[in-house]
PDB file of C-alpha atoms in Angstrom:
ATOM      1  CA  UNK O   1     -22.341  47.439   5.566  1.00  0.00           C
ATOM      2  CA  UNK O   2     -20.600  49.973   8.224  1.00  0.00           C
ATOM      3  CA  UNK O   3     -23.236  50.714  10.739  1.00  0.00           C
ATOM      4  CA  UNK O   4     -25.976  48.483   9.517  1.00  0.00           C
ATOM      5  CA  UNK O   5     -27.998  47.158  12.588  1.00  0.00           C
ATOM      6  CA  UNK O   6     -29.979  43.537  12.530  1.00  0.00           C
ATOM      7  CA  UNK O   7     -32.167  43.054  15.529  1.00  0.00           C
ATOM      8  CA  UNK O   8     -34.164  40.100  17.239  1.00  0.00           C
ATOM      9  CA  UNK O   9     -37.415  41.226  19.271  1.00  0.00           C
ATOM     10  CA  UNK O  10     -39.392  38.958  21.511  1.00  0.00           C
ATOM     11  CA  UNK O  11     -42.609  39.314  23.774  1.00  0.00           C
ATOM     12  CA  UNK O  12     -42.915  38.061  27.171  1.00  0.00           C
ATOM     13  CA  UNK O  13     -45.877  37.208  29.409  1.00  0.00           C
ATOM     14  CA  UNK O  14     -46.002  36.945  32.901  1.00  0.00           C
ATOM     15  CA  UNK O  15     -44.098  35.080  34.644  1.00  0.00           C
ATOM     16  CA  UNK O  16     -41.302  37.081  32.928  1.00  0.00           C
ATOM     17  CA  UNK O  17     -37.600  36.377  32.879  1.00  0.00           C
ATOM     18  CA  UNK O  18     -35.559  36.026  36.218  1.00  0.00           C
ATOM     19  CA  UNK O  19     -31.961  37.171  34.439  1.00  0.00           C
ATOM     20  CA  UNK O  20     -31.022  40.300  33.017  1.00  0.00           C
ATOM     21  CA  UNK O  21     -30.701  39.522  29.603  1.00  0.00           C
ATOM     22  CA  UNK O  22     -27.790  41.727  28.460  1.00  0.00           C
ATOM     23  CA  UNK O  23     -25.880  38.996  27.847  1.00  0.00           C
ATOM     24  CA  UNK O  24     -28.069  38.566  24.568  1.00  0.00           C
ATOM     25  CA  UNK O  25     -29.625  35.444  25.951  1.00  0.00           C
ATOM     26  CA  UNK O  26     -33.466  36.055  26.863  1.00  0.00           C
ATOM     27  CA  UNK O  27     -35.295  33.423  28.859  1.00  0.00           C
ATOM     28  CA  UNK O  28     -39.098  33.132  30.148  1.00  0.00           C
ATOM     29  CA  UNK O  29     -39.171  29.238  30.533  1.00  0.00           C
ATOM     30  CA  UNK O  30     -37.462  28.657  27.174  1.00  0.00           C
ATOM     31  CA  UNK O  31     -34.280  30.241  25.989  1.00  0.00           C
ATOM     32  CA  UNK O  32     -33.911  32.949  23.283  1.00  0.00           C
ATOM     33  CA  UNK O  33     -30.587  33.030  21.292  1.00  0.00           C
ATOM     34  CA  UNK O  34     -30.628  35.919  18.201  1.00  0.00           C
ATOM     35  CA  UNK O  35     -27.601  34.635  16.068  1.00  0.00           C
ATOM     36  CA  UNK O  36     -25.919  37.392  13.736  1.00  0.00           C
ATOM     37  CA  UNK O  37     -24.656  37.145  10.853  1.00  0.00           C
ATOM     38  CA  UNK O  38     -20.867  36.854  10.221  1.00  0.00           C
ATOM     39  CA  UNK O  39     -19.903  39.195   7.544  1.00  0.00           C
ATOM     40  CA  UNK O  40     -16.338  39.112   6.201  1.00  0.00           C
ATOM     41  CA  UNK O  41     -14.375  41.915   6.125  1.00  0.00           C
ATOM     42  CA  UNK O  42     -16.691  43.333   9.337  1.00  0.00           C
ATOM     43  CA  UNK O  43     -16.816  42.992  13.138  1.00  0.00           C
ATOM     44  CA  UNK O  44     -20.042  43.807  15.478  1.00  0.00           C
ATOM     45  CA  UNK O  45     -21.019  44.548  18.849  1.00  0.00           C
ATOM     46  CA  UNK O  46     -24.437  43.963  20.493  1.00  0.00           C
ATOM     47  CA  UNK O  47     -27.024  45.880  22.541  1.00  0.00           C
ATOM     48  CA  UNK O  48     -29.626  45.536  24.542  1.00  0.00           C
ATOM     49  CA  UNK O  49     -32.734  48.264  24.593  1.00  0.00           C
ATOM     50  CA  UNK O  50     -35.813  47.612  26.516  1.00  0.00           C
ATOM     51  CA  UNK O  51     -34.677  45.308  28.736  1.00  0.00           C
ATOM     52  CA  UNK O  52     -37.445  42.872  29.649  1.00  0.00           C
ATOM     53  CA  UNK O  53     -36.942  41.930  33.762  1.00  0.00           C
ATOM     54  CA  UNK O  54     -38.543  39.757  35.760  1.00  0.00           C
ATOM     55  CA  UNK O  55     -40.704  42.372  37.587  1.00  0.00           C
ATOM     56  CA  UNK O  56     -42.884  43.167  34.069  1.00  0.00           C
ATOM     57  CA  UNK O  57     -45.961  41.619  33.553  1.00  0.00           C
ATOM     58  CA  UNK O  58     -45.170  42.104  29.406  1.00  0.00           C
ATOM     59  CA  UNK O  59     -42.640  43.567  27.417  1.00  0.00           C
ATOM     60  CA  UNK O  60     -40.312  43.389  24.633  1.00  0.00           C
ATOM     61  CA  UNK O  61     -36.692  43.427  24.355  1.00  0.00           C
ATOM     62  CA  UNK O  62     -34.532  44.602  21.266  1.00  0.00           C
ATOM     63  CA  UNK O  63     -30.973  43.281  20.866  1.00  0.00           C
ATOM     64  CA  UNK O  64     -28.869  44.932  18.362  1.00  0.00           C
ATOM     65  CA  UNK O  65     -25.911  44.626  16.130  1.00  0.00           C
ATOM     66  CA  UNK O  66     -23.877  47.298  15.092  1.00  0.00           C
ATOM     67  CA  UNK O  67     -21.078  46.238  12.470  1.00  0.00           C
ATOM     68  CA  UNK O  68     -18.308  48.528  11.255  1.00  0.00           C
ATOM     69  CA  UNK O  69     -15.545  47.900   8.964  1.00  0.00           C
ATOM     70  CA  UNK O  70     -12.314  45.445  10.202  1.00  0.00           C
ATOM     71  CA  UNK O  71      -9.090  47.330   9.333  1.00  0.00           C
ATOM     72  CA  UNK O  72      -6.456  44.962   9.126  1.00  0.00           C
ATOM     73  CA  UNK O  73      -3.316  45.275  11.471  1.00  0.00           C
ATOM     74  CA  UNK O  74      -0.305  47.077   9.858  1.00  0.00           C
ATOM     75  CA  UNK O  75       3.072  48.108  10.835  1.00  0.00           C
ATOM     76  CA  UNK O  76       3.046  52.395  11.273  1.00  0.00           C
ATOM     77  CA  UNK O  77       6.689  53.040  13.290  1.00  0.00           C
ATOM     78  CA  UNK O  78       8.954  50.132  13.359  1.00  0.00           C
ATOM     79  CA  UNK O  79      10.791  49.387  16.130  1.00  0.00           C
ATOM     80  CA  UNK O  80      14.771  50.903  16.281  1.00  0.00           C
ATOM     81  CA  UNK O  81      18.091  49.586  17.625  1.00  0.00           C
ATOM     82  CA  UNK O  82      19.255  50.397  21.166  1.00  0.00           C
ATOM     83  CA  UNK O  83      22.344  50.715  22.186  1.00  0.00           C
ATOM     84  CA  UNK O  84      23.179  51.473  26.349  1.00  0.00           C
ATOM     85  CA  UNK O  85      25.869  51.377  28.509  1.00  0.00           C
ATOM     86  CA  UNK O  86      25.877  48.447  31.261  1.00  0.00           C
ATOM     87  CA  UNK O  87      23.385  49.958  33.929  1.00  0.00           C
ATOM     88  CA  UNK O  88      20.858  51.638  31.643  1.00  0.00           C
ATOM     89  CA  UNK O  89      17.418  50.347  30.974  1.00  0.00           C
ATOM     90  CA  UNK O  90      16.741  49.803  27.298  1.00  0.00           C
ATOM     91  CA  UNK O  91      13.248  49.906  25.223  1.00  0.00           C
ATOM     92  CA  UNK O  92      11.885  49.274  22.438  1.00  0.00           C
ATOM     93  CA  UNK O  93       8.371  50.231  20.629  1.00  0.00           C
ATOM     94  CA  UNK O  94       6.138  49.620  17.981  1.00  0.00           C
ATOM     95  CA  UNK O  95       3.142  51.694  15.903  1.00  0.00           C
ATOM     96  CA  UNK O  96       0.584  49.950  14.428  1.00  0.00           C
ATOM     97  CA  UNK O  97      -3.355  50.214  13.190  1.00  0.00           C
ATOM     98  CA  UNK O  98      -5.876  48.252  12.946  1.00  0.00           C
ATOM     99  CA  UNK O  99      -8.707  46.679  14.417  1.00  0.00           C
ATOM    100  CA  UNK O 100      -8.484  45.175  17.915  1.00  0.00           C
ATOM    101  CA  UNK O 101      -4.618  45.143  18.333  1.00  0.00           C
ATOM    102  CA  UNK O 102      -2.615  43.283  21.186  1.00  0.00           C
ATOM    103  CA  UNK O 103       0.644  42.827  21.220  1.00  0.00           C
ATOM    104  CA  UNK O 104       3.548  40.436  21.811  1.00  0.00           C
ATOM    105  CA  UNK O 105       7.229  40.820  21.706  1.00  0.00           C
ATOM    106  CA  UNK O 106       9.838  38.205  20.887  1.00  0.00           C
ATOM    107  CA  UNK O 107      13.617  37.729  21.073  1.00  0.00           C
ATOM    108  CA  UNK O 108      15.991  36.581  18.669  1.00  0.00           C
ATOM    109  CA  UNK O 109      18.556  34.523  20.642  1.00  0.00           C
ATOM    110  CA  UNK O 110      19.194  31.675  18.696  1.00  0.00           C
ATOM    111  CA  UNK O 111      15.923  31.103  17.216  1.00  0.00           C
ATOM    112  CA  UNK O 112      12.723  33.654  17.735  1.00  0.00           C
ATOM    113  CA  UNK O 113      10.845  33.487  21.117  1.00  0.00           C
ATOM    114  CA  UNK O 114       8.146  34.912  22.898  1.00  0.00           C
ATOM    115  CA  UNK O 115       8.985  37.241  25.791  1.00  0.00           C
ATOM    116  CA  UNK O 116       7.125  37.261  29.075  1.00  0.00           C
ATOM    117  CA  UNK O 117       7.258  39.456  31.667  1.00  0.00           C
ATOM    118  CA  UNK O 118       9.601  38.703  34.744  1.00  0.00           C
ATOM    119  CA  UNK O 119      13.169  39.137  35.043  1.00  0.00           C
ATOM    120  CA  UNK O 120      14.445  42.223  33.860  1.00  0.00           C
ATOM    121  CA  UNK O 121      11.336  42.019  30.775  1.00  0.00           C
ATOM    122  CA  UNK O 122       8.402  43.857  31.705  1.00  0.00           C
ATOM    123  CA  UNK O 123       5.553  45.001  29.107  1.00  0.00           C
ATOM    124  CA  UNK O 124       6.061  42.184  26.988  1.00  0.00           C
ATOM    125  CA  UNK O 125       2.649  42.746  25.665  1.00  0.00           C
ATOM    126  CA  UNK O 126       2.239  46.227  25.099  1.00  0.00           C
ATOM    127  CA  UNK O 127       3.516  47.979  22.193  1.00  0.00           C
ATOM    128  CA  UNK O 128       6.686  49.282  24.511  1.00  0.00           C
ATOM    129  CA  UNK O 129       8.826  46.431  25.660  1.00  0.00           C
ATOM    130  CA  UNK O 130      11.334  47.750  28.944  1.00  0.00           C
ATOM    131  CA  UNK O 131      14.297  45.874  29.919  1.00  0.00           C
ATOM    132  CA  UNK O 132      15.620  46.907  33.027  1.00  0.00           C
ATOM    133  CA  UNK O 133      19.560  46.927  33.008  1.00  0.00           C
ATOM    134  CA  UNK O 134      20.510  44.586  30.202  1.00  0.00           C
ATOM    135  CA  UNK O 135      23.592  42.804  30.275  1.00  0.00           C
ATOM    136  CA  UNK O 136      26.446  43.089  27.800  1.00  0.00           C
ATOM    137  CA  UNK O 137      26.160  39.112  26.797  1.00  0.00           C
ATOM    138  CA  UNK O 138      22.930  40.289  25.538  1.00  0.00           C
ATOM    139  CA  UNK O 139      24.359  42.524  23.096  1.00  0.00           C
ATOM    140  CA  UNK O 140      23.521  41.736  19.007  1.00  0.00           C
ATOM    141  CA  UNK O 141      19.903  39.762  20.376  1.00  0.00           C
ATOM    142  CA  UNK O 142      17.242  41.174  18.318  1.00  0.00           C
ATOM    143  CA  UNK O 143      13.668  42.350  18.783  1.00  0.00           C
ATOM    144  CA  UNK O 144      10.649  42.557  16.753  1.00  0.00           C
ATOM    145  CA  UNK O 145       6.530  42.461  18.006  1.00  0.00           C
ATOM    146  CA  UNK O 146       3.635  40.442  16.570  1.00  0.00           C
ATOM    147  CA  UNK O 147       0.784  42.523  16.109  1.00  0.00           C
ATOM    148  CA  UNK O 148      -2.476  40.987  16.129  1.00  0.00           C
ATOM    149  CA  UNK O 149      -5.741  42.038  15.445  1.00  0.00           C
ATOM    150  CA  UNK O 150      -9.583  41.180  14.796  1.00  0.00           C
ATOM    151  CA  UNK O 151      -8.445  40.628  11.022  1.00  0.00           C
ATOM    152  CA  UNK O 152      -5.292  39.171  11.026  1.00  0.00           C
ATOM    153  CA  UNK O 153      -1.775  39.635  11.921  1.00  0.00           C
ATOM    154  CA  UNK O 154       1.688  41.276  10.940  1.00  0.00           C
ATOM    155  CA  UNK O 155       5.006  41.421  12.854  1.00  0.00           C
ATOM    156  CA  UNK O 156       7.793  43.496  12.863  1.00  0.00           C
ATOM    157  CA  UNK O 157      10.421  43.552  10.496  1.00  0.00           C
ATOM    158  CA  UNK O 158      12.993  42.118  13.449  1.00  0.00           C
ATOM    159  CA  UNK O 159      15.657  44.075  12.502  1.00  0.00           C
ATOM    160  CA  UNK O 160      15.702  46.333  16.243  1.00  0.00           C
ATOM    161  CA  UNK O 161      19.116  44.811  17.722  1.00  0.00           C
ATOM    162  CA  UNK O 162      20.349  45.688  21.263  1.00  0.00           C
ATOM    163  CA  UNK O 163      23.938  47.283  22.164  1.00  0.00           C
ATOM    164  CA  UNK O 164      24.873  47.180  25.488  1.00  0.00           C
ATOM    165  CA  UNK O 165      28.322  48.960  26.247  1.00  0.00           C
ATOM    166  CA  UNK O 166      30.494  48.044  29.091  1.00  0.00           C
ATOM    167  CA  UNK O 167      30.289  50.529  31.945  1.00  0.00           C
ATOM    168  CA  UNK O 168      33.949  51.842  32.949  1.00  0.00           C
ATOM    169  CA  UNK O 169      35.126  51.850  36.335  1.00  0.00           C
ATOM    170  CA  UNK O 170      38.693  52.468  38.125  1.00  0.00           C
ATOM    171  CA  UNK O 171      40.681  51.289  40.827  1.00  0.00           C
ATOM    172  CA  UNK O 172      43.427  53.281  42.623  1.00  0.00           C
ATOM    173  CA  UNK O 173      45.846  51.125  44.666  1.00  0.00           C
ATOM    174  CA  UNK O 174      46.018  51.942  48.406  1.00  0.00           C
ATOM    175  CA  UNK O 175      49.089  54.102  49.602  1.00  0.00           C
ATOM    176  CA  UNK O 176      51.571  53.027  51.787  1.00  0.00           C
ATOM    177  CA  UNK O 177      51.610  49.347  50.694  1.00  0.00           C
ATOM    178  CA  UNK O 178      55.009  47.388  51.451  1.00  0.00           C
ATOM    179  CA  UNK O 179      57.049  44.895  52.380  1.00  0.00           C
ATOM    180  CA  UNK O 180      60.284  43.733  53.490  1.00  0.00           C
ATOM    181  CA  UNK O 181      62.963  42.438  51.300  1.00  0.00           C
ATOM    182  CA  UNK O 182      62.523  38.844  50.749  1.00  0.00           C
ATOM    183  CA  UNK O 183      59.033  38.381  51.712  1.00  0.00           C
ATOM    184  CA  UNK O 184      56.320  37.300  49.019  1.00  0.00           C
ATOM    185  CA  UNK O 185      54.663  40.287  47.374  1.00  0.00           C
ATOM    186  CA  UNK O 186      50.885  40.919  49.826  1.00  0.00           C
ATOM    187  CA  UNK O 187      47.795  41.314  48.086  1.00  0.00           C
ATOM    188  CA  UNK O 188      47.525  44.565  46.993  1.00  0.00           C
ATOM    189  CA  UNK O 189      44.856  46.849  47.799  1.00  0.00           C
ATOM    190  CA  UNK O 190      42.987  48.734  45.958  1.00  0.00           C
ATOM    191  CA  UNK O 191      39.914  51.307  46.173  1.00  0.00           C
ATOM    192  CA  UNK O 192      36.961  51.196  43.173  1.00  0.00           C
ATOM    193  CA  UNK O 193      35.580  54.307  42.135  1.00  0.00           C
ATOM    194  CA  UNK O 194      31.696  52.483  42.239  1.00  0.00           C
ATOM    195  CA  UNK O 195      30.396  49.507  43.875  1.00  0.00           C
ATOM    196  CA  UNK O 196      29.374  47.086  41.323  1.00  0.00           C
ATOM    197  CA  UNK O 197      25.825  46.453  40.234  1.00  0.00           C
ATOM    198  CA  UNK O 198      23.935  43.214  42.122  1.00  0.00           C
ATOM    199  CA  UNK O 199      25.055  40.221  40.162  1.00  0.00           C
ATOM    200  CA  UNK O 200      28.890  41.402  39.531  1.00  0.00           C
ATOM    201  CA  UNK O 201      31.653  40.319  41.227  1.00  0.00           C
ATOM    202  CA  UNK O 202      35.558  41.365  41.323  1.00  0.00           C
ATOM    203  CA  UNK O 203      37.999  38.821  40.400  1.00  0.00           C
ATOM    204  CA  UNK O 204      41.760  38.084  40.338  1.00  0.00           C
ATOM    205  CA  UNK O 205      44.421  41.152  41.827  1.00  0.00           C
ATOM    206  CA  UNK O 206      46.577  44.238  41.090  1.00  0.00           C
ATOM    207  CA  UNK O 207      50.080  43.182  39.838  1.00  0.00           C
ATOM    208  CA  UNK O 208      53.114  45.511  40.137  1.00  0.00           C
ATOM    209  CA  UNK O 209      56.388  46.257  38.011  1.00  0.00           C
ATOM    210  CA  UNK O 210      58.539  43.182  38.073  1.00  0.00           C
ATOM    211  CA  UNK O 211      61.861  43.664  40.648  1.00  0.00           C
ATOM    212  CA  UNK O 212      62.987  42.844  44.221  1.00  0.00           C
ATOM    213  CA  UNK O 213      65.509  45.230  44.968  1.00  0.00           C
ATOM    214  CA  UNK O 214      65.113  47.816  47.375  1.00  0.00           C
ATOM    215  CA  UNK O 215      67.419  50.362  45.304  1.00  0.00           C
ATOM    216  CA  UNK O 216      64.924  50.033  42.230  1.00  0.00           C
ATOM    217  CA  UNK O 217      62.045  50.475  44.770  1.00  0.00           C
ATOM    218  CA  UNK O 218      59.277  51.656  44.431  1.00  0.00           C
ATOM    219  CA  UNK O 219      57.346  49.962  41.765  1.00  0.00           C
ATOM    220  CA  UNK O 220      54.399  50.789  39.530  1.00  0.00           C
ATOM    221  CA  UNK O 221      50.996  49.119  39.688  1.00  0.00           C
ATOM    222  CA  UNK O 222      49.175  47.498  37.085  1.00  0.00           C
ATOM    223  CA  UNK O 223      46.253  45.935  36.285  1.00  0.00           C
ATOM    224  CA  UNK O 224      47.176  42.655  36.668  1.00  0.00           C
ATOM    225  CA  UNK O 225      44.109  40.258  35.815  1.00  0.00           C
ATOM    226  CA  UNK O 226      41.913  42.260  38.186  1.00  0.00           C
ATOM    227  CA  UNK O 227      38.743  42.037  36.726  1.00  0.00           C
ATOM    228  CA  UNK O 228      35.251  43.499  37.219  1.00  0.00           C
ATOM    229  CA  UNK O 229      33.347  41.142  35.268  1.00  0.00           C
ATOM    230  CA  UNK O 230      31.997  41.086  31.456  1.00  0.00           C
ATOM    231  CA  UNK O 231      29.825  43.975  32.016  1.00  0.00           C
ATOM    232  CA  UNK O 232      32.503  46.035  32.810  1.00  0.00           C
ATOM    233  CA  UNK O 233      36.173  47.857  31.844  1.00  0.00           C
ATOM    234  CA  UNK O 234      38.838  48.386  34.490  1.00  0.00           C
ATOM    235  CA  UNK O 235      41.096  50.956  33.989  1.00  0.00           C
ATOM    236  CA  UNK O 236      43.969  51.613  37.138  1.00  0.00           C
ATOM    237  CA  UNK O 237      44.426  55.593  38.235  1.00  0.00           C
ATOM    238  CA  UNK O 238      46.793  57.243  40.509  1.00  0.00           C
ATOM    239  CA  UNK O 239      50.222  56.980  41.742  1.00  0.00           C
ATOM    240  CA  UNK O 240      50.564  55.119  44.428  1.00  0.00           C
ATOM    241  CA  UNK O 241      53.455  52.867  43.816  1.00  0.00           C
ATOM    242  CA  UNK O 242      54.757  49.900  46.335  1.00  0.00           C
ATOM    243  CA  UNK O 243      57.988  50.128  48.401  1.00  0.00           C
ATOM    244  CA  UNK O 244      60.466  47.170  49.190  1.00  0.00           C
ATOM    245  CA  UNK O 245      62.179  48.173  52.365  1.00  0.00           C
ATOM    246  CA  UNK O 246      65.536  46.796  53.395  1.00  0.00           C
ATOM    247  CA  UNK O 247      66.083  43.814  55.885  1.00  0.00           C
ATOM    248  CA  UNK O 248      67.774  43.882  58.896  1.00  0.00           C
ATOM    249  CA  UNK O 249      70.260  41.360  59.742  1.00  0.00           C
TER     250      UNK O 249
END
């Protein structure tokens, strides 16, 4: 019955009530409880007209129930993939309808978890779920949101997966790097066209053409097993090549 009202009266004498009695609960020395009827298929809300307040010497009060249809909760917009590069924030969002919706993502890792906010979640129970600079290790996880409402609930088909891309950076050797015939090779030098994000580290060293002889000199760079880190791809620019200079004897 959308819109159909039901409503519980009562008369008071002096002394009246001493608490407002919008909370449906009417008192003047013995408590008054109206108790609706639960209708399937149909929610309600209650008001209070005519108040009846201590201050009154008689009076009525009037609480009423309005009830309107339930809609159950259905899927509208499902939620897409995402793919990033390593620095970029990532989202993803659901539609839905239905009656008295909240929310609540999860995460495919392994097995299917609820997400909370902290970290780099945030919104976790809206329908738009922010992470805030994903890694790449969390690349393939997938994401999906259980919808809840008054009448029931329906998730997401889970099929939203996350690609995070690794960021490039370079590194250009230092000029004038060198040493004297004989000596061990120096830790090369190098300059990075970024500083890394908070939580990234560089690792291992430049490397150089193989060769000790100062008429083959100078040598090329390489890469070596300088690394930046899983979120990220090294690649080495410039020219800047090292010199083996003669000894004197």
């Amino acid at each position: 019955p959308n819109n159909t009202s039901f409503s519980g009266t009562r008369t008071f004498n002096s002394p009246g009530p001493t608490t407002n009695p919008s909370n449906v609960v009417i008192a003047d020395g013995y408590p008054f409880t109206y108790t609706f009827p639960t209708i399937s298929g149909y929610t309600f809300t209650t008001s209070v007209s005519n108040p009846y307040y201590s201050n009154s010497k008689n009076g009525s009060t009037t609480i009423t129930a309005n009830y309107v249809a339930c809609v159950s909760p259905s899927i509208t917009t499902e939620p897409t993939n995402q793919s990033i590069t390593y620095g970029a924030n990532a989202s993803f969002t659901v539609s839905a309808a239905g009656t008295g919706l909240t929310y609540q993502w999860q995460e495919l890792n392994g097995s299917w978890g609820n997400i909370t906010n902290g970290g780099i979640y945030s919104n976790a129970t809206t329908p738009t779920l922010n992470l805030t600079k994903p890694t790449v290790a969390m690349s393939t996880n997938q994401y999906r949101c259980v919808v809840t409402g008054t009448c029931g609930s329906v998730t997401s088909d889970g099929n939203a997966k996350l690609t995070v891309l690794k960021a490039s950076i370079t590194v250009s050797a230092d000029a004038g790097q060198s040493k004297v015939y004989g000596e061990v090779d120096p830790t090369f030098a190098y300059t990075p066209s970024e500083t890394l994000a908070a939580g990234n580290s560089w690792t291992g060293a430049l490397a150089r053409t193989a060769g000790e002889n100062v008429a083959t000199s100078p040598y090329a760079y390489n890469i070596g097993d300088l690394s930046a880190g899983s979120n990220y791809s090294v690649t080495l620019t410039g020219t800047n090549t090292f010199a083996i200079t003669a000894k004197a004897i």
